[in-house]
Amino acid sequence: MLHSALLNVMIKAARKAARSLKRDFGEIENLQVSLKGPGNFVSAADRRAEEILREELLRARPGYGFIGEESGRHEGADKTHTWIVDPLDGTSNFLHGIPHFAISIGLERESAIVAGVVYNPITDELFIAERGKGCFLNDRRLRVAARVRLADAIVACGLPHHGRGDLEQFRKEIATVQAQVAGLRRFGAAALDLGFIAAGRFDIYWERNLLPWDMAAGLLLVREAGGFVTDLDGGDAMFTKGHIAAGNETLHRDLLRVLKDAAKSS
Ligand code: IPD
Ligand code: CA
Ligand code: CA
């Protein structure tokens, strides 16, 4: 399949960083048995992957700005374009040897995401999207699922843990959603959760306490697959509010309503 020059740059960078992550992931199993665990090793793997991405992306587009989870914000001469990058989304999975993690690269142009790549190096699943040009998984065009009944829906979410997020609020939400849907999943990589929505594997997804690099590429995947993505108030402030809901038009609307009901429950 022929891609635009822009997507080629993003795909090349993702594949190069993926080779490094994949090599490091191969070491993880050996480290599980040590008392110290693979923590420091994983942080180094994460940083290495981001360095590769920054180098590749800025070599191809020297003026663009860059925001990476590990290295923070780097201003570019071109104030209209910014790469938004998570070199390793799903760190806990990686750390535990669970092969569900991804590299996520979004390109923001004047406050809108215009291109996104999410790549799982282990399964070799490459999700790509460019604004107005559709969403593809390994060159197959994606559409969000057509299901319209909550009772049939597989719902993905994020779990707040270990000092992060409002546990009480989440318990109310999960209890209210759980009672109405076919199944709940928590896979642990937001970028892939959004890719799975685009692919129609998950029907709806919501999560709080996210950061822009968790969502930037993924939200475009969903929109280009015909889905809806908003913050939990139905607006477009996902990056500033840090929460997100995604799905087809009907289920997305229903999910927002159910979460509002949850807030009223005791
Ligand atoms: C995390 C993952 C996870 C989500 C967390 C994120 P990281 O990103 O996307 O699914 O629940 O909130 O921080 O730390 O693995 O890059
Ligand atoms: Ca992340
Ligand atoms: Ca990360």
Tab-separated table of C-alpha atoms and ligand atoms in Angstrom:
chain	number	residue	atom	x	y	z
A	1	MET	CA	0.000	0.000	0.000
A	2	LEU	CA	1.279	3.480	-0.883
A	3	HIS	CA	1.406	5.952	1.985
A	4	SER	CA	1.896	9.694	2.040
A	5	ALA	CA	5.412	11.015	2.680
A	6	LEU	CA	4.266	12.063	6.155
A	7	LEU	CA	2.987	8.612	7.119
A	8	ASN	CA	6.139	7.043	5.701
A	9	VAL	CA	8.219	9.165	8.062
A	10	MET	CA	6.062	8.140	11.028
A	11	ILE	CA	6.001	4.449	10.126
A	12	LYS	CA	9.763	4.333	9.581
A	13	ALA	CA	10.378	5.952	12.972
A	14	ALA	CA	7.919	3.605	14.712
A	15	ARG	CA	9.476	0.504	13.171
A	16	LYS	CA	12.983	1.589	14.090
A	17	ALA	CA	12.054	2.302	17.725
A	18	ALA	CA	10.103	-0.970	17.746
A	19	ARG	CA	13.231	-2.966	16.935
A	20	SER	CA	14.879	-1.518	20.030
A	21	LEU	CA	11.833	-2.158	22.255
A	22	LYS	CA	11.462	-5.685	20.944
A	23	ARG	CA	15.090	-6.498	21.729
A	24	ASP	CA	14.650	-5.112	25.241
A	25	PHE	CA	11.358	-6.963	25.744
A	26	GLY	CA	13.236	-10.174	24.993
A	27	GLU	CA	15.381	-9.550	28.081
A	28	ILE	CA	12.461	-8.977	30.419
A	29	GLU	CA	11.700	-12.613	31.165
A	30	ASN	CA	15.209	-13.113	32.501
A	31	LEU	CA	14.841	-10.125	34.792
A	32	GLN	CA	11.537	-11.157	36.436
A	33	VAL	CA	13.369	-13.581	38.688
A	34	SER	CA	15.752	-10.978	40.109
A	35	LEU	CA	14.613	-9.333	43.336
A	36	LYS	CA	15.150	-5.834	41.980
A	37	GLY	CA	12.949	-6.676	39.000
A	38	PRO	CA	13.220	-5.116	35.573
A	39	GLY	CA	12.191	-1.544	36.616
A	40	ASN	CA	15.384	0.341	35.770
A	41	PHE	CA	15.903	-1.711	32.666
A	42	VAL	CA	12.425	-0.785	31.424
A	43	SER	CA	12.972	2.938	32.067
A	44	ALA	CA	16.133	2.737	29.976
A	45	ALA	CA	14.284	0.878	27.203
A	46	ASP	CA	11.593	3.557	27.265
A	47	ARG	CA	14.134	6.389	26.999
A	48	ARG	CA	16.060	4.629	24.226
A	49	ALA	CA	12.888	4.228	22.184
A	50	GLU	CA	12.002	7.899	22.628
A	51	GLU	CA	15.471	9.011	21.562
A	52	ILE	CA	15.150	7.000	18.358
A	53	LEU	CA	11.716	8.469	17.663
A	54	ARG	CA	12.836	12.038	18.308
A	55	GLU	CA	15.901	11.648	16.152
A	56	GLU	CA	14.001	10.074	13.241
A	57	LEU	CA	11.016	12.422	13.346
A	58	LEU	CA	13.052	15.604	13.710
A	59	ARG	CA	15.525	14.546	11.053
A	60	ALA	CA	12.659	14.195	8.582
A	61	ARG	CA	10.824	17.339	9.773
A	62	PRO	CA	13.524	19.500	11.405
A	63	GLY	CA	11.362	22.485	12.347
A	64	TYR	CA	8.530	20.659	14.097
A	65	GLY	CA	8.051	20.809	17.848
A	66	PHE	CA	8.188	17.586	19.869
A	67	ILE	CA	6.425	16.490	23.046
A	68	GLY	CA	7.530	13.130	24.411
A	69	GLU	CA	6.505	11.450	27.627
A	70	GLU	CA	10.119	10.883	28.639
A	71	SER	CA	11.921	14.004	27.448
A	72	GLY	CA	9.145	16.608	27.685
A	73	ARG	CA	8.563	19.511	25.322
A	74	HIS	CA	11.013	20.756	22.700
A	75	GLU	CA	10.008	23.878	20.800
A	76	GLY	CA	10.611	23.942	17.049
A	77	ALA	CA	10.984	26.841	14.617
A	78	ASP	CA	7.678	25.771	13.048
A	79	LYS	CA	5.058	26.697	15.658
A	80	THR	CA	2.192	25.062	13.770
A	81	HIS	CA	3.364	21.424	13.942
A	82	THR	CA	4.124	19.266	16.975
A	83	TRP	CA	4.867	15.559	17.287
A	84	ILE	CA	3.139	14.072	20.344
A	85	VAL	CA	4.869	10.832	21.232
A	86	ASP	CA	4.600	7.996	23.721
A	87	PRO	CA	7.563	5.681	23.073
A	88	LEU	CA	6.081	2.919	25.209
A	89	ASP	CA	2.386	2.911	26.010
A	90	GLY	CA	1.578	-0.008	28.282
A	91	THR	CA	4.697	0.159	30.455
A	92	SER	CA	3.278	-2.111	33.161
A	93	ASN	CA	2.502	-4.767	30.562
A	94	PHE	CA	6.034	-4.479	29.157
A	95	LEU	CA	7.495	-4.694	32.647
A	96	HIS	CA	5.598	-7.901	33.348
A	97	GLY	CA	6.379	-9.529	30.030
A	98	ILE	CA	2.822	-9.073	28.729
A	99	PRO	CA	3.013	-8.518	24.949
A	100	HIS	CA	0.437	-5.727	24.814
A	101	PHE	CA	2.138	-2.354	24.436
A	102	ALA	CA	2.732	0.138	21.656
A	103	ILE	CA	4.597	3.080	20.260
A	104	SER	CA	2.267	6.009	19.687
A	105	ILE	CA	3.021	8.963	17.388
A	106	GLY	CA	0.549	11.771	16.749
A	107	LEU	CA	1.087	14.884	14.687
A	108	GLU	CA	-0.691	18.036	15.787
A	109	ARG	CA	-1.226	20.869	13.316
A	110	GLU	CA	-2.731	24.050	14.737
A	111	SER	CA	-4.384	22.231	17.653
A	112	ALA	CA	-5.834	19.390	15.537
A	113	ILE	CA	-4.376	15.908	15.249
A	114	VAL	CA	-3.802	15.273	11.549
A	115	ALA	CA	-1.857	11.990	11.538
A	116	GLY	CA	-1.488	9.065	13.919
A	117	VAL	CA	0.498	5.831	14.094
A	118	VAL	CA	0.164	3.197	16.820
A	119	TYR	CA	2.388	0.142	16.526
A	120	ASN	CA	2.613	-3.002	18.642
A	121	PRO	CA	6.078	-4.449	17.929
A	122	ILE	CA	5.187	-7.903	19.228
A	123	THR	CA	2.005	-8.571	17.275
A	124	ASP	CA	3.268	-6.444	14.356
A	125	GLU	CA	-0.065	-4.624	14.249
A	126	LEU	CA	0.336	-1.193	12.694
A	127	PHE	CA	-2.592	1.219	13.014
A	128	ILE	CA	-2.352	4.342	10.864
A	129	ALA	CA	-4.607	7.290	10.087
A	130	GLU	CA	-4.394	10.610	8.367
A	131	ARG	CA	-7.126	13.218	8.636
A	132	GLY	CA	-9.688	12.753	5.884
A	133	LYS	CA	-8.002	9.621	4.522
A	134	GLY	CA	-9.339	6.825	6.730
A	135	CYS	CA	-7.825	4.442	9.244
A	136	PHE	CA	-5.951	1.240	8.413
A	137	LEU	CA	-4.602	-1.761	10.298
A	138	ASN	CA	-1.777	-3.371	8.333
A	139	ASP	CA	-3.313	-1.934	5.164
A	140	ARG	CA	-6.855	-3.140	5.893
A	141	ARG	CA	-9.401	-0.325	6.129
A	142	LEU	CA	-11.021	-0.089	9.559
A	143	ARG	CA	-14.535	0.798	10.651
A	144	VAL	CA	-15.773	1.041	14.227
A	145	ALA	CA	-18.233	-1.659	15.319
A	146	ALA	CA	-21.865	-1.226	14.294
A	147	ARG	CA	-23.411	-2.614	17.501
A	148	VAL	CA	-25.966	-0.258	19.013
A	149	ARG	CA	-27.137	-2.034	22.168
A	150	LEU	CA	-25.209	-1.539	25.387
A	151	ALA	CA	-26.229	-5.059	26.301
A	152	ASP	CA	-24.112	-6.363	23.389
A	153	ALA	CA	-21.133	-4.091	23.973
A	154	ILE	CA	-17.617	-5.012	25.033
A	155	VAL	CA	-16.385	-2.015	26.948
A	156	ALA	CA	-12.746	-1.093	27.558
A	157	CYS	CA	-11.698	1.150	30.416
A	158	GLY	CA	-8.749	2.261	32.492
A	159	LEU	CA	-8.427	1.484	36.192
A	160	PRO	CA	-7.071	4.107	38.542
A	161	HIS	CA	-4.456	2.605	40.800
A	162	HIS	CA	-1.828	3.275	43.395
A	163	GLY	CA	-2.484	6.841	44.423
A	164	ARG	CA	-3.761	7.955	41.026
A	165	GLY	CA	-7.314	8.971	40.268
A	166	ASP	CA	-10.531	9.022	42.239
A	167	LEU	CA	-11.200	5.423	43.290
A	168	GLU	CA	-14.683	6.135	44.648
A	169	GLN	CA	-15.788	7.802	41.426
A	170	PHE	CA	-14.401	4.904	39.422
A	171	ARG	CA	-16.190	2.304	41.566
A	172	LYS	CA	-19.498	4.045	40.925
A	173	GLU	CA	-18.803	4.231	37.212
A	174	ILE	CA	-17.715	0.638	36.887
A	175	ALA	CA	-20.721	-0.639	38.878
A	176	THR	CA	-23.162	1.326	36.730
A	177	VAL	CA	-21.544	0.349	33.421
A	178	GLN	CA	-21.011	-3.290	34.439
A	179	ALA	CA	-24.712	-3.790	35.082
A	180	GLN	CA	-25.619	-2.816	31.526
A	181	VAL	CA	-23.012	-4.237	29.143
A	182	ALA	CA	-21.818	-7.577	27.770
A	183	GLY	CA	-18.256	-7.362	29.083
A	184	LEU	CA	-15.583	-5.114	30.529
A	185	ARG	CA	-11.895	-5.140	29.646
A	186	ARG	CA	-8.813	-3.386	31.034
A	187	PHE	CA	-5.892	-4.137	28.723
A	188	GLY	CA	-3.477	-1.454	29.940
A	189	ALA	CA	-2.390	0.492	26.861
A	190	ALA	CA	-4.606	3.463	26.023
A	191	ALA	CA	-3.253	3.868	22.484
A	192	LEU	CA	-4.155	0.248	21.710
A	193	ASP	CA	-7.552	0.588	23.408
A	194	LEU	CA	-8.305	3.324	20.884
A	195	GLY	CA	-6.869	1.227	18.033
A	196	PHE	CA	-9.128	-1.633	19.109
A	197	ILE	CA	-12.140	0.699	19.051
A	198	ALA	CA	-11.181	1.733	15.506
A	199	ALA	CA	-10.935	-1.955	14.567
A	200	GLY	CA	-14.390	-2.741	16.001
A	201	ARG	CA	-12.910	-5.148	18.571
A	202	PHE	CA	-14.043	-3.011	21.485
A	203	ASP	CA	-17.367	-1.191	21.208
A	204	ILE	CA	-16.777	1.637	23.670
A	205	TYR	CA	-13.919	2.923	25.796
A	206	TRP	CA	-13.561	5.454	28.534
A	207	GLU	CA	-10.718	6.471	30.774
A	208	ARG	CA	-9.697	9.286	33.118
A	209	ASN	CA	-6.291	10.664	34.123
A	210	LEU	CA	-4.689	10.310	30.728
A	211	LEU	CA	-2.090	12.572	29.146
A	212	PRO	CA	-2.004	13.886	25.562
A	213	TRP	CA	0.541	11.303	24.331
A	214	ASP	CA	-1.738	8.457	25.493
A	215	MET	CA	-4.541	9.698	23.223
A	216	ALA	CA	-3.128	11.852	20.397
A	217	ALA	CA	-2.633	9.175	17.742
A	218	GLY	CA	-5.441	6.909	18.945
A	219	LEU	CA	-8.173	9.507	18.840
A	220	LEU	CA	-7.524	10.108	15.144
A	221	LEU	CA	-7.621	6.342	14.487
A	222	VAL	CA	-11.138	6.223	15.932
A	223	ARG	CA	-12.398	9.323	14.125
A	224	GLU	CA	-11.016	8.134	10.806
A	225	ALA	CA	-12.693	4.769	11.363
A	226	GLY	CA	-16.006	6.625	11.616
A	227	GLY	CA	-16.187	6.754	15.403
A	228	PHE	CA	-16.796	9.489	17.952
A	229	VAL	CA	-14.213	10.711	20.458
A	230	THR	CA	-14.839	13.355	23.114
A	231	ASP	CA	-13.993	14.149	26.697
A	232	LEU	CA	-16.476	12.803	29.238
A	233	ASP	CA	-18.485	16.040	29.062
A	234	GLY	CA	-19.009	15.559	25.334
A	235	GLY	CA	-16.522	18.283	24.357
A	236	ASP	CA	-13.164	18.325	22.640
A	237	ALA	CA	-10.967	19.046	25.676
A	238	MET	CA	-9.461	15.559	26.049
A	239	PHE	CA	-5.914	16.870	26.387
A	240	THR	CA	-6.674	19.493	29.040
A	241	LYS	CA	-9.238	17.463	31.001
A	242	GLY	CA	-7.358	14.169	30.625
A	243	HIS	CA	-10.471	12.065	30.082
A	244	ILE	CA	-11.869	10.424	26.989
A	245	ALA	CA	-14.789	8.417	25.629
A	246	ALA	CA	-14.791	6.659	22.253
A	247	GLY	CA	-17.132	4.466	20.235
A	248	ASN	CA	-19.712	4.648	17.475
A	249	GLU	CA	-22.187	7.531	17.613
A	250	THR	CA	-24.929	5.639	19.466
A	251	LEU	CA	-22.836	3.807	22.034
A	252	HIS	CA	-20.619	6.819	22.643
A	253	ARG	CA	-23.716	8.877	23.493
A	254	ASP	CA	-25.111	6.087	25.681
A	255	LEU	CA	-21.834	5.727	27.551
A	256	LEU	CA	-21.736	9.441	28.400
A	257	ARG	CA	-25.292	9.159	29.718
A	258	VAL	CA	-24.508	6.077	31.804
A	259	LEU	CA	-21.456	7.787	33.317
A	260	LYS	CA	-23.610	10.817	34.204
A	261	ASP	CA	-26.082	8.433	35.907
A	262	ALA	CA	-23.161	6.911	37.810
A	263	ALA	CA	-22.205	10.330	39.168
A	264	LYS	CA	-25.718	10.672	40.635
A	265	SER	CA	-25.697	7.213	42.252
A	266	SER	CA	-24.730	6.773	45.876
B	1	IPD	C1	-0.540	4.182	30.570
B	1	IPD	C2	-1.414	3.291	29.718
B	1	IPD	C3	-2.573	2.750	30.523
B	1	IPD	C4	-3.361	3.867	31.173
B	1	IPD	C5	-2.448	4.754	32.012
B	1	IPD	C6	-1.329	5.312	31.143
B	1	IPD	P1	2.096	4.301	30.079
B	1	IPD	O1	0.530	4.721	29.801
B	1	IPD	O2	-1.907	3.949	28.588
B	1	IPD	O3	-3.464	2.000	29.736
B	1	IPD	O4	-4.362	3.322	31.972
B	1	IPD	O5	-3.182	5.795	32.574
B	1	IPD	O6	-0.497	6.130	31.934
B	1	IPD	O7	2.452	4.835	31.423
B	1	IPD	O8	2.148	2.834	30.014
B	1	IPD	O9	2.777	5.008	28.960
B	2	CA	CA	1.001	6.116	27.883
B	3	CA	CA	4.722	5.659	28.180
